[in-house]
Short mmCIF file of C-alpha atoms in Angstrom, two decimals:
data_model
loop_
_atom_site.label_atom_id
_atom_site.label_comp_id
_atom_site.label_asym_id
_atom_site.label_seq_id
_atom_site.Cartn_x
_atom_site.Cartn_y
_atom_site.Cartn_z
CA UNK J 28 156.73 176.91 89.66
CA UNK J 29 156.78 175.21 86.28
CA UNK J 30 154.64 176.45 83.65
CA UNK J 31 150.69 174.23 82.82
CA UNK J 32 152.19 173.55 79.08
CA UNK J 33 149.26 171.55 78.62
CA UNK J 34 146.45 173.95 79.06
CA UNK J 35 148.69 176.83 77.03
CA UNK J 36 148.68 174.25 74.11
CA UNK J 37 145.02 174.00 74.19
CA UNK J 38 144.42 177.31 74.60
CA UNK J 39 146.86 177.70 71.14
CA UNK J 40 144.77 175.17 69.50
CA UNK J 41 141.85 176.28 69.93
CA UNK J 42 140.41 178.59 66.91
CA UNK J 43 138.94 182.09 67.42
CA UNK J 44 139.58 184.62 64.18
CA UNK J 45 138.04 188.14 65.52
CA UNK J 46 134.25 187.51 65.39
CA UNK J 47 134.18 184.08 65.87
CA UNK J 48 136.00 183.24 69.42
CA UNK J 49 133.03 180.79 70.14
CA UNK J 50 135.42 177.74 70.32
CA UNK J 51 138.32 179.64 72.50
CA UNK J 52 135.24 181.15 74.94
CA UNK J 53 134.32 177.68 75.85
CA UNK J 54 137.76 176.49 76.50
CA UNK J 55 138.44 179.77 78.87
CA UNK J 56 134.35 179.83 80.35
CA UNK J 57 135.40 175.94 81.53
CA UNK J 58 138.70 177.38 83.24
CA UNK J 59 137.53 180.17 85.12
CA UNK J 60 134.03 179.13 86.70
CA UNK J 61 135.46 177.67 89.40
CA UNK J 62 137.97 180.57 90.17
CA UNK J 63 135.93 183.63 90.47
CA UNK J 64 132.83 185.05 92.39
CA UNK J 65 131.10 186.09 89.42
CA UNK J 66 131.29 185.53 85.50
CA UNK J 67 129.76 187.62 82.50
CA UNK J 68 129.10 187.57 79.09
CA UNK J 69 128.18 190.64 76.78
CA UNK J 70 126.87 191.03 73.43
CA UNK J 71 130.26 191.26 71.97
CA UNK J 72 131.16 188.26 73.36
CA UNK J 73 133.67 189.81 75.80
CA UNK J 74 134.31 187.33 78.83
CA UNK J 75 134.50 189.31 82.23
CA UNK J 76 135.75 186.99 85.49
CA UNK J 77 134.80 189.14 88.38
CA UNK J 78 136.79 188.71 91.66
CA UNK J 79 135.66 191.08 94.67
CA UNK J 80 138.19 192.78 96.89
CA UNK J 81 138.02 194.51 99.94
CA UNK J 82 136.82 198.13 98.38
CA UNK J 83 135.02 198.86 95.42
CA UNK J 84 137.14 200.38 92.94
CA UNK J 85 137.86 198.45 90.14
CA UNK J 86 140.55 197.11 88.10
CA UNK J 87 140.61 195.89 84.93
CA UNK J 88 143.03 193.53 83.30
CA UNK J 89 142.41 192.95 79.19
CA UNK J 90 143.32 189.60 77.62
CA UNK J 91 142.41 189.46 73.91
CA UNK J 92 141.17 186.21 72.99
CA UNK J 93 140.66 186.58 69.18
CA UNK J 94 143.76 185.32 66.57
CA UNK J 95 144.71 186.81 63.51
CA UNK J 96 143.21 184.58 61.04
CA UNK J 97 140.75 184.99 57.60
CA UNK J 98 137.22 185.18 55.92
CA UNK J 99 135.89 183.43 52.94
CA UNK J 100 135.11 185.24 50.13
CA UNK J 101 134.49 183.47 47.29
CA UNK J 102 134.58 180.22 46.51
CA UNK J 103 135.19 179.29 42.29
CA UNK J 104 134.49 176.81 39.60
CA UNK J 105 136.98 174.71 40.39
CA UNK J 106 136.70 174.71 44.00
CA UNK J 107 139.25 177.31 45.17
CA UNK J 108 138.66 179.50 47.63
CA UNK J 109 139.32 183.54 48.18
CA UNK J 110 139.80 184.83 51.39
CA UNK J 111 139.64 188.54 53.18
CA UNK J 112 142.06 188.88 56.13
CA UNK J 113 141.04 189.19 59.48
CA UNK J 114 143.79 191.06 61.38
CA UNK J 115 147.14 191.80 60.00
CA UNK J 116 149.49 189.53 57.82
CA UNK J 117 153.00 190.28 56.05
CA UNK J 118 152.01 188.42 52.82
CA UNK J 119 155.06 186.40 52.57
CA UNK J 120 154.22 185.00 55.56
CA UNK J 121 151.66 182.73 54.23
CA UNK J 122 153.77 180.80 51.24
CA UNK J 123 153.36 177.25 52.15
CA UNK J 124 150.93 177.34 54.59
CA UNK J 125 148.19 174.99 55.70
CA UNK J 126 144.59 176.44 57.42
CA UNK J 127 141.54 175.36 58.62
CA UNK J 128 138.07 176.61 57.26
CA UNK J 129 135.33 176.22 60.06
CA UNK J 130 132.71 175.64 57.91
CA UNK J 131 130.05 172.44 59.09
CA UNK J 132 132.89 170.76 60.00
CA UNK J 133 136.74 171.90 59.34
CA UNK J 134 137.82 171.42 56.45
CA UNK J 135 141.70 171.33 55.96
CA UNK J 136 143.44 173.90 53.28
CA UNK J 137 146.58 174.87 51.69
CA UNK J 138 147.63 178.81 51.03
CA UNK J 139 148.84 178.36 47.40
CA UNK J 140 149.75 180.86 44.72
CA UNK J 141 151.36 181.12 41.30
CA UNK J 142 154.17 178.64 40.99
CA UNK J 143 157.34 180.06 40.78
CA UNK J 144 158.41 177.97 37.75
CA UNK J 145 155.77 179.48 35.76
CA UNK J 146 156.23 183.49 36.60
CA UNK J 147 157.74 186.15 34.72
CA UNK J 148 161.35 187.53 36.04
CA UNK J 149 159.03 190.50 36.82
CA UNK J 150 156.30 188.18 38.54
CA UNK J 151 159.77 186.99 40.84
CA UNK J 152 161.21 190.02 41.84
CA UNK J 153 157.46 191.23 43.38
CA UNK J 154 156.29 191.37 47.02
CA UNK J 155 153.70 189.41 47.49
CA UNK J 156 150.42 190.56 47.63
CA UNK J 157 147.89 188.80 50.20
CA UNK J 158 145.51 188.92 46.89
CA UNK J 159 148.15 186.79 44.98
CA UNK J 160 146.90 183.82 47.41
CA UNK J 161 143.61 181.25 47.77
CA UNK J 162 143.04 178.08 49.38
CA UNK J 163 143.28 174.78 48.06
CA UNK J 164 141.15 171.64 49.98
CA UNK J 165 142.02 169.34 47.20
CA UNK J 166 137.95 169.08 46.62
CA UNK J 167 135.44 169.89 44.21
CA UNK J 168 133.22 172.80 43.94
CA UNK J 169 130.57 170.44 45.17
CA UNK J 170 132.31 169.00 47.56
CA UNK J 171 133.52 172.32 49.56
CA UNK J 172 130.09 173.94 48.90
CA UNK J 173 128.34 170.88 50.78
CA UNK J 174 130.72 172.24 53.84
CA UNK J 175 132.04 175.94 53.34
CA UNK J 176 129.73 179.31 52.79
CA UNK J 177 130.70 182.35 52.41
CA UNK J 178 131.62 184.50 55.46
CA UNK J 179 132.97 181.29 57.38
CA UNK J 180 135.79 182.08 59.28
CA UNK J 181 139.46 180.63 58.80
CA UNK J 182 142.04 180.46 61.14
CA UNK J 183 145.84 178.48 60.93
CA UNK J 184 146.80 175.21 61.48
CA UNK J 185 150.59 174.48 63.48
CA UNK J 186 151.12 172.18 66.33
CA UNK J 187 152.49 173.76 69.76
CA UNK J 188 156.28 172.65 70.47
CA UNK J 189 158.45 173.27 73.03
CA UNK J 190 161.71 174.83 72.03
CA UNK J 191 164.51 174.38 74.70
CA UNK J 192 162.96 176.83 77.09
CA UNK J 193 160.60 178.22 74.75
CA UNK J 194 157.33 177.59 73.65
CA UNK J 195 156.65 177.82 69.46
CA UNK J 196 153.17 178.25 68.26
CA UNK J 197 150.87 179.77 66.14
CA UNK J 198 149.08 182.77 67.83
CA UNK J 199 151.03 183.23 71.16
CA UNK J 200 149.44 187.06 70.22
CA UNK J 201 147.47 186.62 72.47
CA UNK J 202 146.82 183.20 73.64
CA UNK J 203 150.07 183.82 76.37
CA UNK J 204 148.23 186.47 77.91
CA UNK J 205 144.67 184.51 77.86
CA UNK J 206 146.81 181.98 79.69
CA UNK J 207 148.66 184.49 82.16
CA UNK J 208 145.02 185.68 83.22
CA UNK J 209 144.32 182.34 83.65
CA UNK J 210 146.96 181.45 85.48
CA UNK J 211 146.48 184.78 87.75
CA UNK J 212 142.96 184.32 89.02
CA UNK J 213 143.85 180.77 89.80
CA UNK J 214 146.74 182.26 92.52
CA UNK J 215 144.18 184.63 92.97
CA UNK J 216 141.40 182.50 94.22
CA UNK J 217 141.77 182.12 97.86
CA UNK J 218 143.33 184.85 98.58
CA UNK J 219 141.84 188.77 99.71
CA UNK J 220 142.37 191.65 97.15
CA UNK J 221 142.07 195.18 97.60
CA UNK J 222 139.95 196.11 94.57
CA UNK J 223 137.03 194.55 92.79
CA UNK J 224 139.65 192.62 89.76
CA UNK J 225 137.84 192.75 86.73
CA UNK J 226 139.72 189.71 84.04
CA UNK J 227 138.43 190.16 80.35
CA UNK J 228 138.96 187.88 78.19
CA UNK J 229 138.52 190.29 74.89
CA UNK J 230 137.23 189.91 71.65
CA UNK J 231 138.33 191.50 68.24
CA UNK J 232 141.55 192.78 69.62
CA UNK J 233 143.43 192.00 66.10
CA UNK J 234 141.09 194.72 63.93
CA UNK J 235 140.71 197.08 66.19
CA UNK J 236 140.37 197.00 69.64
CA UNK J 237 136.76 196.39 69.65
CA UNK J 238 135.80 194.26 72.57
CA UNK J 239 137.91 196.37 74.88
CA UNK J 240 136.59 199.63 74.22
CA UNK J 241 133.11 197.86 75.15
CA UNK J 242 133.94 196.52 78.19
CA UNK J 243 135.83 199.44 79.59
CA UNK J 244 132.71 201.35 78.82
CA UNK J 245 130.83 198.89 80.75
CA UNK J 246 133.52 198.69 83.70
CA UNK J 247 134.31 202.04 84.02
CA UNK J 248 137.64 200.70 85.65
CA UNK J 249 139.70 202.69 88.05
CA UNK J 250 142.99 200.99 86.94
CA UNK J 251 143.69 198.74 83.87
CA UNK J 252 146.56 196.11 82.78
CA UNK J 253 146.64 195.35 79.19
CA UNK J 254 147.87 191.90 78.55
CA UNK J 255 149.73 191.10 75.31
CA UNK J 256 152.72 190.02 73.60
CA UNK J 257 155.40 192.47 71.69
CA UNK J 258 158.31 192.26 69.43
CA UNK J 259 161.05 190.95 70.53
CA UNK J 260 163.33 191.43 67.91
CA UNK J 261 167.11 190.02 69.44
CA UNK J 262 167.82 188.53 66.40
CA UNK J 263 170.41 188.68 63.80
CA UNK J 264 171.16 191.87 61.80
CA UNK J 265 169.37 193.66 64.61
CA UNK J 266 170.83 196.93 66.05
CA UNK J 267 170.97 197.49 69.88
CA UNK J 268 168.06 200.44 69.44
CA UNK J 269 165.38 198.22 67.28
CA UNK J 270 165.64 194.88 69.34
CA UNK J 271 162.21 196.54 71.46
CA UNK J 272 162.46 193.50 74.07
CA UNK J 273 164.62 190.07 74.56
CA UNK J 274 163.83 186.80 75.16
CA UNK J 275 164.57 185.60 78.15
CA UNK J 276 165.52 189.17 80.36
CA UNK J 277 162.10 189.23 81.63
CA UNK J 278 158.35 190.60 81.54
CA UNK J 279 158.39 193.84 80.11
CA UNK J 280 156.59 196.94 81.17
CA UNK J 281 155.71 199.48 78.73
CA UNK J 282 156.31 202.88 78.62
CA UNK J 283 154.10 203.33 75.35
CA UNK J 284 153.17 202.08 71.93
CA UNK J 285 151.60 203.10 69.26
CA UNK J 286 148.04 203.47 70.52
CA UNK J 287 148.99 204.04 74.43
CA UNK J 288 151.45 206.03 76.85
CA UNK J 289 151.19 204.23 80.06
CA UNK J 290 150.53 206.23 82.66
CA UNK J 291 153.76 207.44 84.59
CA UNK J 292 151.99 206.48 87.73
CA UNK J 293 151.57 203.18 86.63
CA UNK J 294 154.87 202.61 84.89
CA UNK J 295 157.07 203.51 88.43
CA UNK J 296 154.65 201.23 90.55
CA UNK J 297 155.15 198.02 88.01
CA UNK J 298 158.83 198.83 88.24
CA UNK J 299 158.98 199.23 92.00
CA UNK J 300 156.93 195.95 92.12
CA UNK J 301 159.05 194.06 90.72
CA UNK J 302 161.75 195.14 91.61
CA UNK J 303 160.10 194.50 95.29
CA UNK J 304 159.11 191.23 94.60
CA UNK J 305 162.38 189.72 92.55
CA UNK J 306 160.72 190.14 89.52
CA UNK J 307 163.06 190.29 86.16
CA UNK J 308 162.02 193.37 84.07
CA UNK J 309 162.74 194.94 80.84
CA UNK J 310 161.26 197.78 79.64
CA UNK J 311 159.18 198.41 76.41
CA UNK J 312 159.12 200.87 74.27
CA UNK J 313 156.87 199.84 70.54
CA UNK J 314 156.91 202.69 68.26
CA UNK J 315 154.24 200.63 65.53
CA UNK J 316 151.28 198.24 66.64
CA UNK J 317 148.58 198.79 69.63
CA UNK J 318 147.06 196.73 72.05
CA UNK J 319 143.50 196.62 74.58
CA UNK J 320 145.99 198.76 76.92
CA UNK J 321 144.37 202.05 74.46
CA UNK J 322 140.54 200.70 75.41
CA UNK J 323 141.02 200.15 79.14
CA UNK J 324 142.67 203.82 79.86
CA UNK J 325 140.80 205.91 77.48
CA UNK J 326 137.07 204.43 76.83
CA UNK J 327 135.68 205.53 80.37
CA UNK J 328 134.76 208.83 81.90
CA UNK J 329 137.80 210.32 83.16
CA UNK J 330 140.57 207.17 82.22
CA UNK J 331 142.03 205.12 83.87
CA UNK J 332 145.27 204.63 85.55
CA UNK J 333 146.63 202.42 82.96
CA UNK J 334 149.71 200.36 82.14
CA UNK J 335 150.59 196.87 80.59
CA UNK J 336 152.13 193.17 80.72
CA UNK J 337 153.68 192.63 77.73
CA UNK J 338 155.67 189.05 76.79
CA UNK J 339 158.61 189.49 74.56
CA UNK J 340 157.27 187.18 71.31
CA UNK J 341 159.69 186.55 68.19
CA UNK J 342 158.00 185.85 65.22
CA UNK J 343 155.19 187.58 65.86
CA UNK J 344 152.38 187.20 63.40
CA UNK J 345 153.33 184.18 61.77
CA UNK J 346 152.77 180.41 62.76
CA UNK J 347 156.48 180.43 64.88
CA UNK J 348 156.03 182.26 67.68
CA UNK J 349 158.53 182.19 70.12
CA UNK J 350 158.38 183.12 73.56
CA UNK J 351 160.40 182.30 76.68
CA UNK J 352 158.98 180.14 79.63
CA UNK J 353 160.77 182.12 82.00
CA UNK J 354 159.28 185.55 80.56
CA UNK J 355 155.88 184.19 80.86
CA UNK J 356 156.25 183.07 84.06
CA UNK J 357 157.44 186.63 85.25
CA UNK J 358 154.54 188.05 83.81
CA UNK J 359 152.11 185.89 86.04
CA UNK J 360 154.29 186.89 88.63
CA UNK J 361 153.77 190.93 87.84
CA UNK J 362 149.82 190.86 87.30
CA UNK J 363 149.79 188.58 90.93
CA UNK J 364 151.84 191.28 92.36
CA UNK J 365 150.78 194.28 90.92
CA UNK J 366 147.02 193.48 91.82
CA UNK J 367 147.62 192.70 95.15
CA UNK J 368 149.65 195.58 96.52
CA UNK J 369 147.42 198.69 94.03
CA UNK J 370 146.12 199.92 96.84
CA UNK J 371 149.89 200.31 98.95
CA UNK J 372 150.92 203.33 96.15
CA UNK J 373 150.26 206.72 95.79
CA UNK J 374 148.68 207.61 92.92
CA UNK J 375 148.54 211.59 93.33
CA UNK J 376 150.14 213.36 90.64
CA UNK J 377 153.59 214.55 91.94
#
């Protein structure tokens, strides 16, 4: 089955910094409509596509919808424009950047900084500072004022490629997994499941964790997949024991991060599923970093049974994200099987 590289590229394009996911809600509200029995909307902004199964216990799957992006701050005599970061950013990451303020209408910057020609040996031999940056939109004070305020959000501007058989983007974290849910409850929609399936489309995943923790309150979920991307770091200078995952040797289950230790229980039945249904696997391990995995097993009375669907990203953070086509089409694979067959397990504790 070959990938819908069209919708993934809107999805991609479309902007949603944590606390402003309007545009990105729209774009998934028009996908899944016509694919579940019921959808929701809280006052976070969360996104819930309801499918009913054959018993009432629930599972919960948690796609963050939100992007790393940026805030405006302050905006000076000359036009310029500060900025507070919304989600996390290596600093050097931004040299040379363009972004897109969604003021009245969006307005097109450049990141720029002190020009290296002009700094000290000292001012060269710093690490950047995200303070050491502001945004340039070639217009006056006037002119941005007219279209910019302060607290408008800011998010990154890079086209979508395809990379031999990759896809390149900004903000694959986490537009792959808003586009594996997708791409779920559409092989999902005729078809019986055994527990009410819960898809959330999440908000403010990027500082925090926010819209997940709500909507596991309000779920109260039985069993939870978190969907997101991780490091894949198979690059050059890497040792065997830091790579975390690969690109292209598969979806990979994990075992725990920084925020979650997937439960046991959960962990052997993704394995055995996909190792059931042909499914290529590698396992995950991320020492730093969290995901909506930490919402969906611990924000409910009791837990839940909880594990997650992670897609091996390089780059991640940064307007080159790289993942593979095959990986992401594993991980569709996984979340069809794993929802399907949840009730065929034992879940005691052994």
């Amino acid at each position: 089955m070959s990938l819908n590289i069209e919708l993934l590229d809107a999805i991609c394009k479309a902007p949603g910094a944590p606390g402003y996911e309007q545009k990105i809600r729209a774009l998934i509200l028009e996908e899944i409509k016509p694919l579940v029995d019921e959808v929701e909307i809280d006052n976070m902004g969360n996104v819930y596509a309801i499918k009913r199964g054959k018993s009432d216990k629930k599972v919960m799957i948690g796609a963050h919808m939100d992007e790393i992006g940026f805030i405006v701050t302050h905006i000076d005599d000359k036009g310029f424009i500060r900025f507070h970061t919304l989600g996390g950013f290596d600093p050097k990451t931004l040299t040379a950047q363009r972004v897109l303020i969604h003021g009245k209408e969006d307005v097109l910057g450049v990141m720029a900084a002190k020009p290296i020609h002009v700094m000290s040996s000292e001012e060269r031999n710093k690490n950047p500072k995200t303070t050491d940056f502001f945004i340039d939109t070639g217009r006056s004070k006037e002119e941005v004022e007219a279209l910019i305020k302060i607290g408008d959000p800011i998010t990154r501007e890079r086209s979508f490629v395809e990379m031999g058989d990759c896809v390149n983007s900004k903000s694959l974290d986490n537009r792959l997994a808003v586009f594996i849910l997708i791409e779920t409850l559409k092989n999902l929609k005729d078809k019986e499941v055994p527990y009410d399936i819960y898809g959330v489309f999440t908000v403010q995943e990027e500082v925090g964790i926010r819209g997940a923790n709500v909507a596991a309150l309000r779920i109260k979920p039985d069993f939870g997949f978190g969907l997101d991307t991780t490091i894949a770091y198979d690059l050059p200078g890497a040792a065997a024991h830091e790579k975390i995952t690969s690109l292209g040797e598969g979806t990979a289950i994990k075992i725990m991060d920084a925020s979650t230790i997937a439960d046991y229980r959960m962990v052997e039945y993704m394995k055995k599923t996909a190792d059931r249904n042909n499914i290529q696997w590698q396992p995950e391990i991320l020492t730093a970093g969290g995901t909506d995995t930490a919402g969906i097993q611990r924000m409910t009375e009791g837990g839940s049974i909880a594990g997650a669907i992670s897609i091996p990203t390089r780059h991640l953070h940064q307007v080159i994200e790289m993942a593979s086509k095959k990986d992401i089409q594993y991980s569709i694979d996984l979340l069809i099987a794993c929802v399907s067959e949840i009730d065929t397990f034992d879940w005691s504790f052994k």
